[in-house]
Short mmCIF file of C-alpha atoms in Angstrom, two decimals:
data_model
loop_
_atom_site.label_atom_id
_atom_site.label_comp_id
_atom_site.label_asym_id
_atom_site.label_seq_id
_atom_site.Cartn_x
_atom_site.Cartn_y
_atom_site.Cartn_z
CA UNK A 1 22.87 19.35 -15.90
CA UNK A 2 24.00 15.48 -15.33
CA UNK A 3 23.46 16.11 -11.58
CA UNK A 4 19.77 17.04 -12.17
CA UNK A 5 19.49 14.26 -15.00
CA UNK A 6 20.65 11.71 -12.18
CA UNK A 7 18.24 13.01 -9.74
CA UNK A 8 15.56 12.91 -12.37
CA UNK A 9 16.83 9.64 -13.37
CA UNK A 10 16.60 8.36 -9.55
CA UNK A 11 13.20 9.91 -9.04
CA UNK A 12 11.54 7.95 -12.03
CA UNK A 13 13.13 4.72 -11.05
CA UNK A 14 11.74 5.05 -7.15
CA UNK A 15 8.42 6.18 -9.22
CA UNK A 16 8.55 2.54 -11.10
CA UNK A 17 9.66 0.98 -7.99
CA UNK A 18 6.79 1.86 -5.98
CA UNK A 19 3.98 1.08 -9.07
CA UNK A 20 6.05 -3.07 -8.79
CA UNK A 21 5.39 -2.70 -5.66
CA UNK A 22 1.37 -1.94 -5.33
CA UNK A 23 0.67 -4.17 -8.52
CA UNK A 24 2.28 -7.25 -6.93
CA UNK A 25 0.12 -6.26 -3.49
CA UNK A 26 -2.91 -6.52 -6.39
CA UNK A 27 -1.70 -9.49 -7.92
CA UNK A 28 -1.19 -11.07 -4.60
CA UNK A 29 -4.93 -10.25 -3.73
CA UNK A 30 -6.22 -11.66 -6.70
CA UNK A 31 -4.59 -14.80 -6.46
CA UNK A 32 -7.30 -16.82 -4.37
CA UNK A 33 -9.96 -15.25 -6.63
CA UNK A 34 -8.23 -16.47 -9.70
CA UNK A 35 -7.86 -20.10 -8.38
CA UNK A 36 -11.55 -19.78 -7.36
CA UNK A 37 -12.40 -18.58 -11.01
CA UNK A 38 -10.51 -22.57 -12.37
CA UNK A 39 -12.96 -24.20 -10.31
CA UNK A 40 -16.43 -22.18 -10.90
CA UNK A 41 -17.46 -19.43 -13.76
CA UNK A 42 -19.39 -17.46 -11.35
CA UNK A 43 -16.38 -15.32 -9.46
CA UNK A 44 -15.97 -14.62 -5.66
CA UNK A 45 -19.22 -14.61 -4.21
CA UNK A 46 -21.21 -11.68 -3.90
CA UNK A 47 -21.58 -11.13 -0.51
CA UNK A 48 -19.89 -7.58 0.95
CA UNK A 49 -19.00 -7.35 4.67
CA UNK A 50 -17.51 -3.96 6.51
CA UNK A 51 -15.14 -4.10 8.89
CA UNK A 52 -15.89 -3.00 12.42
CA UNK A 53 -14.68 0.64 13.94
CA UNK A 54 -16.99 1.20 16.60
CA UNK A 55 -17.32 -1.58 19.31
CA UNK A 56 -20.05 0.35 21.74
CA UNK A 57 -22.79 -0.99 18.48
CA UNK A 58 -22.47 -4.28 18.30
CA UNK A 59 -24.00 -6.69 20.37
CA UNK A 60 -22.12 -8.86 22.52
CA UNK A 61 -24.02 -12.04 22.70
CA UNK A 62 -23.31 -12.01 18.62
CA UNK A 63 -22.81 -15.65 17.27
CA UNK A 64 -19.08 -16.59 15.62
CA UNK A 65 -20.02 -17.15 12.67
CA UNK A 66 -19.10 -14.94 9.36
CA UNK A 67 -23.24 -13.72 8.37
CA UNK A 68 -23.26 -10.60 6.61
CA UNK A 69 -23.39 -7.49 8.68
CA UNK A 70 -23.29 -3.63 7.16
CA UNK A 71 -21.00 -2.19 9.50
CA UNK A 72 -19.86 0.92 7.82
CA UNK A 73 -16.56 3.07 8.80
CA UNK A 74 -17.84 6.70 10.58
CA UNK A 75 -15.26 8.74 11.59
CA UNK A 76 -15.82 9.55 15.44
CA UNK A 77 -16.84 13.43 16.20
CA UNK A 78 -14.38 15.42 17.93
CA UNK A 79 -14.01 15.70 21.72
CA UNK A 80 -14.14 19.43 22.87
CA UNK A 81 -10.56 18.39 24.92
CA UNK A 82 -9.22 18.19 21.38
CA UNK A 83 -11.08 21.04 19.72
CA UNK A 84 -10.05 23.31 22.59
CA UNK A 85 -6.54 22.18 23.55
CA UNK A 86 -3.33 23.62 22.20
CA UNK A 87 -1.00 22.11 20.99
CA UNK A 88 2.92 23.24 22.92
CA UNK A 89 4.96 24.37 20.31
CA UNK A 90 3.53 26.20 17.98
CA UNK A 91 4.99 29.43 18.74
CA UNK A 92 8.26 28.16 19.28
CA UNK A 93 11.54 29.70 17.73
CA UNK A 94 12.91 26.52 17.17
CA UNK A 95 12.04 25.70 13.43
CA UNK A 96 11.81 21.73 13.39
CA UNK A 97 9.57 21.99 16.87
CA UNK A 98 7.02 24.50 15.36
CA UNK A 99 6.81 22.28 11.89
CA UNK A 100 6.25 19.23 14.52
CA UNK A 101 3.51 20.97 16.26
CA UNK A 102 2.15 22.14 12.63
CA UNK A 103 1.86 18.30 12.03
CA UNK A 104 -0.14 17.40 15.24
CA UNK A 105 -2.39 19.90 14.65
CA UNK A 106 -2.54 18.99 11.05
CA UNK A 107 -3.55 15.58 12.19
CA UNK A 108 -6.22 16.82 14.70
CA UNK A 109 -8.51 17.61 11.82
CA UNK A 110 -7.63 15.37 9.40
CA UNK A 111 -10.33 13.43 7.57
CA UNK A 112 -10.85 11.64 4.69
CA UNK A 113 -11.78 14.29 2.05
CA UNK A 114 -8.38 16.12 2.80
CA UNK A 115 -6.58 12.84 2.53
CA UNK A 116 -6.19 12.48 -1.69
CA UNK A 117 -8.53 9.48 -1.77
CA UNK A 118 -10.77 9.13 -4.89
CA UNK A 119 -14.21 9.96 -3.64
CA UNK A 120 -15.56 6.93 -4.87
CA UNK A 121 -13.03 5.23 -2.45
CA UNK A 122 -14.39 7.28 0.19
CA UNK A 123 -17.89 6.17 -0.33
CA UNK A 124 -17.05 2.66 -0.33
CA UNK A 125 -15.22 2.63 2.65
CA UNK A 126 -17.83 4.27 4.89
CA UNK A 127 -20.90 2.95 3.16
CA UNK A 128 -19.57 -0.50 2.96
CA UNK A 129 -22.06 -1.54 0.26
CA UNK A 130 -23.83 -4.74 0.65
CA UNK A 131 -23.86 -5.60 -2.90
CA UNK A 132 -20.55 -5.99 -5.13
CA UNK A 133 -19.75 -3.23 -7.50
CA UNK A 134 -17.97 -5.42 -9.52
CA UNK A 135 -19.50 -8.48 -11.70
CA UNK A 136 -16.78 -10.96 -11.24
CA UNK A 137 -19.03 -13.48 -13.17
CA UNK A 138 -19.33 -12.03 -16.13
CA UNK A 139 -16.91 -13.40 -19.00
CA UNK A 140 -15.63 -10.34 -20.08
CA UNK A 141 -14.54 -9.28 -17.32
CA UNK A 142 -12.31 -12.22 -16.06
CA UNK A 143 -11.14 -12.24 -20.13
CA UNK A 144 -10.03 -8.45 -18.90
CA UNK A 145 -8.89 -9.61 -15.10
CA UNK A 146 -6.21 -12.27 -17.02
CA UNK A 147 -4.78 -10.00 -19.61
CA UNK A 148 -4.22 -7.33 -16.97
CA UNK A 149 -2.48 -9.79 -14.51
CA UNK A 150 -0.61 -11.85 -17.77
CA UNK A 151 0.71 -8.18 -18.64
CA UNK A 152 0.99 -6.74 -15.01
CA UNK A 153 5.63 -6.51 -15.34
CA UNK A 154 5.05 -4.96 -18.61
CA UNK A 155 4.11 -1.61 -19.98
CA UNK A 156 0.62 -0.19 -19.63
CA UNK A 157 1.17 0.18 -23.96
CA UNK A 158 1.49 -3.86 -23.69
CA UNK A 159 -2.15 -4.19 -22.04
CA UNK A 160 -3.29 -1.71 -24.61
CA UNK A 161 -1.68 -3.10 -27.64
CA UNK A 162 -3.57 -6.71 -26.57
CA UNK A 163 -6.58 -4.93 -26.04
CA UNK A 164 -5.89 -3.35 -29.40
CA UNK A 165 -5.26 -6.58 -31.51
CA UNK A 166 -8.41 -8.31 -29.77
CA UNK A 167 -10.75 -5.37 -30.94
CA UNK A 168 -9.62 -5.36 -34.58
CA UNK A 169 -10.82 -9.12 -34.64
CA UNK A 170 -13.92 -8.33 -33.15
CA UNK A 171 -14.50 -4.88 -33.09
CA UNK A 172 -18.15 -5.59 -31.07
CA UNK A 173 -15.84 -7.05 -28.09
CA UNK A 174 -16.29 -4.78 -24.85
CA UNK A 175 -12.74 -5.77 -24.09
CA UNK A 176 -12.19 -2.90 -20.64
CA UNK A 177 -9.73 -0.52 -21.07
CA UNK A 178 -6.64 -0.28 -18.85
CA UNK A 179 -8.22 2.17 -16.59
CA UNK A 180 -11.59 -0.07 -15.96
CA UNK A 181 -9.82 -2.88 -15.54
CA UNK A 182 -7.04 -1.02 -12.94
CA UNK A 183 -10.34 0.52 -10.96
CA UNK A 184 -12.29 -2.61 -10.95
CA UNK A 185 -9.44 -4.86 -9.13
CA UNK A 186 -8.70 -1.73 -6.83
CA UNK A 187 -12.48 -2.66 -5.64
CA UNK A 188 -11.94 -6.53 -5.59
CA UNK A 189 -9.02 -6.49 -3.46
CA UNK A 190 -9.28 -3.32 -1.52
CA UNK A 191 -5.51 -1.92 -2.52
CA UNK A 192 -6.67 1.69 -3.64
CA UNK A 193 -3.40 3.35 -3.42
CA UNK A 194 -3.32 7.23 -2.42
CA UNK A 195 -0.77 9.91 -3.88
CA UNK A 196 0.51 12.67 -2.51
CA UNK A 197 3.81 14.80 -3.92
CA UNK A 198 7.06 14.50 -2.85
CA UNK A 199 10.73 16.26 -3.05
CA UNK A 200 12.71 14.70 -6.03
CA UNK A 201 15.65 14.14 -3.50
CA UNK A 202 13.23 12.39 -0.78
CA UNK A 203 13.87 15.38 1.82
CA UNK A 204 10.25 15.56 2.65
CA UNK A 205 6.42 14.78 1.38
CA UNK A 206 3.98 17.52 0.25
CA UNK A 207 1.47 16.89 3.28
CA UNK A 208 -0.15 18.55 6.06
CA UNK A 209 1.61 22.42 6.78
CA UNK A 210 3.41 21.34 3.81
CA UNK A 211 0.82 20.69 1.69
CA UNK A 212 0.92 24.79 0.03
CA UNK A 213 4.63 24.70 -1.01
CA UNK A 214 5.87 25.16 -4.13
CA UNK A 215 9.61 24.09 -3.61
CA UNK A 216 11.31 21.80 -0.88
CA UNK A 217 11.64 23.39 2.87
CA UNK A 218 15.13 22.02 2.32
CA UNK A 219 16.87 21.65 -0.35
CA UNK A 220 14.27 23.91 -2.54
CA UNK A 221 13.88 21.61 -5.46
CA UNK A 222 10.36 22.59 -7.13
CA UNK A 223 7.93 20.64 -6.38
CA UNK A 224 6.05 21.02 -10.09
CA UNK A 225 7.49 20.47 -13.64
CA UNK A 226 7.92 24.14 -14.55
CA UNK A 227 4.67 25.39 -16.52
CA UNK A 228 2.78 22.80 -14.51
CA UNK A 229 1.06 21.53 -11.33
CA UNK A 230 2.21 17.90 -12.24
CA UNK A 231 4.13 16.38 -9.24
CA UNK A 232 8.04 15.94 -10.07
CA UNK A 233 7.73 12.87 -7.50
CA UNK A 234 5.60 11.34 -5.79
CA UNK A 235 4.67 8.86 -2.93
CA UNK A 236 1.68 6.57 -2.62
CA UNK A 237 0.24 5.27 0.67
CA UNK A 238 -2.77 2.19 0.89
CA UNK A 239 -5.25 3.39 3.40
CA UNK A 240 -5.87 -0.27 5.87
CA UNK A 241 -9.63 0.62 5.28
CA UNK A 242 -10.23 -0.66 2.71
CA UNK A 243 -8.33 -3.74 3.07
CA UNK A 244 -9.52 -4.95 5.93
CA UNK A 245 -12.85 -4.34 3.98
CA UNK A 246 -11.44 -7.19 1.00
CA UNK A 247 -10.94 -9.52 3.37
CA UNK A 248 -15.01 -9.66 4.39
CA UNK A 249 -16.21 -9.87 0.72
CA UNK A 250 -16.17 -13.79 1.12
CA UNK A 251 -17.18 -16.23 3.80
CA UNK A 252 -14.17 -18.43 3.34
CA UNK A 253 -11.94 -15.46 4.51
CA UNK A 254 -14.65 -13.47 6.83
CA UNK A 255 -14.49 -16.98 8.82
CA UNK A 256 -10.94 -17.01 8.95
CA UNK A 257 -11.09 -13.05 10.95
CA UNK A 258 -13.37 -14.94 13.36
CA UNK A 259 -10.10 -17.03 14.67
CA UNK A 260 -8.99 -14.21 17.55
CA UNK A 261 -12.48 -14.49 19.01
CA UNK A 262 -12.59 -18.53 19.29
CA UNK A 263 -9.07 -18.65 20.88
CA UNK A 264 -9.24 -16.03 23.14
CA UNK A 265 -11.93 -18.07 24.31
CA UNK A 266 -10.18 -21.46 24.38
CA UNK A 267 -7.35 -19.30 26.29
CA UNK A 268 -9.88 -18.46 29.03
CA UNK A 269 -11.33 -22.03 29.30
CA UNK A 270 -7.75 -23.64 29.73
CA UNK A 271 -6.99 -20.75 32.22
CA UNK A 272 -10.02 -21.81 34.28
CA UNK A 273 -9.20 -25.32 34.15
CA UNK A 274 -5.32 -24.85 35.21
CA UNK A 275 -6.02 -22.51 37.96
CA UNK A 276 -5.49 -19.62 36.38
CA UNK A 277 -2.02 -20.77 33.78
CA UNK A 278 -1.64 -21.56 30.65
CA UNK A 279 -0.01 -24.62 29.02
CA UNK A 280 1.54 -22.89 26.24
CA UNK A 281 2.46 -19.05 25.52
CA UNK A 282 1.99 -19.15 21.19
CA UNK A 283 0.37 -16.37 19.80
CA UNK A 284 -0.25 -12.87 20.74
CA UNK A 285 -3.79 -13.77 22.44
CA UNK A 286 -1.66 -15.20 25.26
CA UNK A 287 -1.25 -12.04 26.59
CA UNK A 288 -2.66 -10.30 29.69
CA UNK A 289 -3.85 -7.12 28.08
CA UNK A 290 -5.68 -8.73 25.12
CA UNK A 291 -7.44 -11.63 27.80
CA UNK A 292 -8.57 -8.60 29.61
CA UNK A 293 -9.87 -6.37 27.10
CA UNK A 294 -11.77 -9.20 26.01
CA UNK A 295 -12.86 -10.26 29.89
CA UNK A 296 -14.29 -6.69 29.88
CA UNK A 297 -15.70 -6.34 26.75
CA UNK A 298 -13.53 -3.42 25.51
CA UNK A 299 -12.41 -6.08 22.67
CA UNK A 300 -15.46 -7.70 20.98
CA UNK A 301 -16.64 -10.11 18.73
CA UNK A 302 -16.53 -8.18 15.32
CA UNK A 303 -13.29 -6.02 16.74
CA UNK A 304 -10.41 -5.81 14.74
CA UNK A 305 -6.93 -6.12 15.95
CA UNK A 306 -4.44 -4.26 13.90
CA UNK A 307 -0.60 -3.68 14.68
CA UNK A 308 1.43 -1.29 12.95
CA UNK A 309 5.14 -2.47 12.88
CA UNK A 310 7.77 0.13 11.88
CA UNK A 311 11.43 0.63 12.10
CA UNK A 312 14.08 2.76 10.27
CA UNK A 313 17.04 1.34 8.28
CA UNK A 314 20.22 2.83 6.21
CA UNK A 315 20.22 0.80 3.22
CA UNK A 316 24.27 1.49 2.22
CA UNK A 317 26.87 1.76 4.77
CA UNK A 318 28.85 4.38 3.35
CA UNK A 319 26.06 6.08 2.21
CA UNK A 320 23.17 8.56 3.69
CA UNK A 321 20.19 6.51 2.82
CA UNK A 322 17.76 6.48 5.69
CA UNK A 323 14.48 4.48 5.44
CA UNK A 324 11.49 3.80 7.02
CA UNK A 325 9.55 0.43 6.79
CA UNK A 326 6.13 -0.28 8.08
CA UNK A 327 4.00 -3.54 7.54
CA UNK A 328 0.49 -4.02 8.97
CA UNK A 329 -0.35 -7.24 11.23
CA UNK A 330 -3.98 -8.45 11.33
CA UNK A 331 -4.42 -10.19 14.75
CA UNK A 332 -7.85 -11.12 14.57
CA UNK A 333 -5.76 -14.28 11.47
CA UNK A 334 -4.04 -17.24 12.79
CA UNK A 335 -0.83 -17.16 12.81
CA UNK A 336 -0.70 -19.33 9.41
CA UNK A 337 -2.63 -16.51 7.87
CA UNK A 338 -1.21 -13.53 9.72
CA UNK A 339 2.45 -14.43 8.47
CA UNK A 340 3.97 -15.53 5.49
CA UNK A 341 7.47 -16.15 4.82
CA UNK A 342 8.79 -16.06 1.37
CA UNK A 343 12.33 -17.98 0.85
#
């Protein structure tokens, strides 16, 4: 009984850790909005921009700078090489190879609506509206936007009891509830996080071939609460989608995406005027694959250059504890932007 009490115990503080963890990614979004909201009562401004996912439709003599485009995201069709191919492995004896195999096939016909995102989230990702959903103007709403942020290390009960004590005064007040508010700056900043079950002792995530178990391939934990189909643990993931779409929904940022295009550019000119060398190797852009992707027009204005970063770590040395960390580097910032170090 204390063992499971302690796992429970573990699973509900990794559960709290991970809900710090995506608010501060919110509150960190919101930040530039709020400083924008000291200076002017009218919000961010209302102009929506999509990122870009398919190069081949864009134009190449496009101007730099940041006008509005509605470039929504399509997910490419299927070649028949991977409809018809098999994957090795699948019939293997070896357990861990099969269940590997299971997961590239898994991955071959993945799409969105199998993925756990809202279906709102869905829509606004591939329709990339051109109008905001959200009116960031309107009083209420930053009155709303402040208490959630002033409250955002505290209970959800503390929003509520504010929202509470500011309705008895005046009962007429459309003060938004916890859940509008929490949906509404999932839309402003593009962090819509995704939640998928998970063992209670981390052995492995409900996904993919996974996805129909009731108890852990492992250590065979249940997966439910007994009597329920509520998740003893669970895992959250923030599709990139949709925030590469925040950073388009004003010009001041939009602009700032447009800095990979103007020095790949200057790269080229400097090349042509040194025979061929550069002065200086700073950035990414430097380098020989990017200058020719963008020689040949395989990397366009409008493309976005993403990098996944990723590497494993034991957190206690005396301790099984493995980890995996991943960030996401946006090339097409400056380095100022792309990076920030916190002391």
């Amino acid at each position: 009984m204390l063992s499971d009490s302690r796992r429970k115990s573990s699973g509900q503080r990794a559960q709290a850790r991970q809900q710090a963890q995506l608010q501060q990614v919110q509150d960190e979004s919101l930040s530039n909005f709020l400083e924008q909201q000291e200076l002017e009562s009218v919000g961010i401004r209302h102009e929506t921009f999509g990122p870009v996912f398919e190069p081949e439709t864009l134009d190449s003599e496009q101007t730099q700078s940041p006008e509005i485009r509605h470039l929504p995201f399509h997910e490419g069709p299927q070649s028949a090489a991977q409809s018809t191919e098999v994957t090795p492995g699948l019939d293997s004896n070896i357990d861990e190879l099969r269940l590997t195999a299971q997961f590239i096939e898994a991955l071959k016909s993945a799409t969105l609506e199998k993925s756990n995102m809202d279906p709102e989230d869905i829509k606004r990702l591939r329709e990339a509206p051109p109008h905001p959903l959200v009116d960031t103007s309107d009083r209420h709403f930053i009155k709303a936007l402040r208490t959630f942020i002033a409250t955002i290390n505290a209970s959800e009960e503390t929003y509520n009891g504010v929202r509470a004590a500011q309705k008895a005064c005046y009962p007429d007040d459309p003060f938004l509830s916890f859940y509008q508010i929490k949906r509404q700056v999932e839309i402003i900043t593009g962090v819509s996080p995704i939640f998928h079950d998970m063992c209670v002792n981390s052995c492995v995530g409900f996904t993919g071939p996974l996805d129909l178990l009731d108890t852990c391939l492992k250590c065979k934990e249940p997966r439910y609460h007994a009597g329920t189909i509520k998740g003893c643990r669970q895992f959250l993931t923030i599709p990139i989608g949709s925030v590469l779409q925040a950073f388009y929904r004003s010009d001041e940022t939009a602009g700032l995406m447009h800095y990979l295009e103007e020095i790949s550019e200057q790269i080229l000119q400097q090349a042509a005027k040194n025979g061929g060398k550069l002065l200086e190797y700073n950035d990414t852009a430097c380098g020989m694959e990017h200058l020719n992707a963008w020689m040949t027009k395989k990397f366009r204005k409008g493309d976005i250059s993403l990098q996944l970063s990723i590497d494993g770590a034991q957190l206690y040395r005396d301790k099984e504890s493995d980890c995996w960390i991943f960030i996401w580097i946006i090339h097409n910032l400056s380095p100022k932007f792309r990076k920030t170090k916190k002391l």
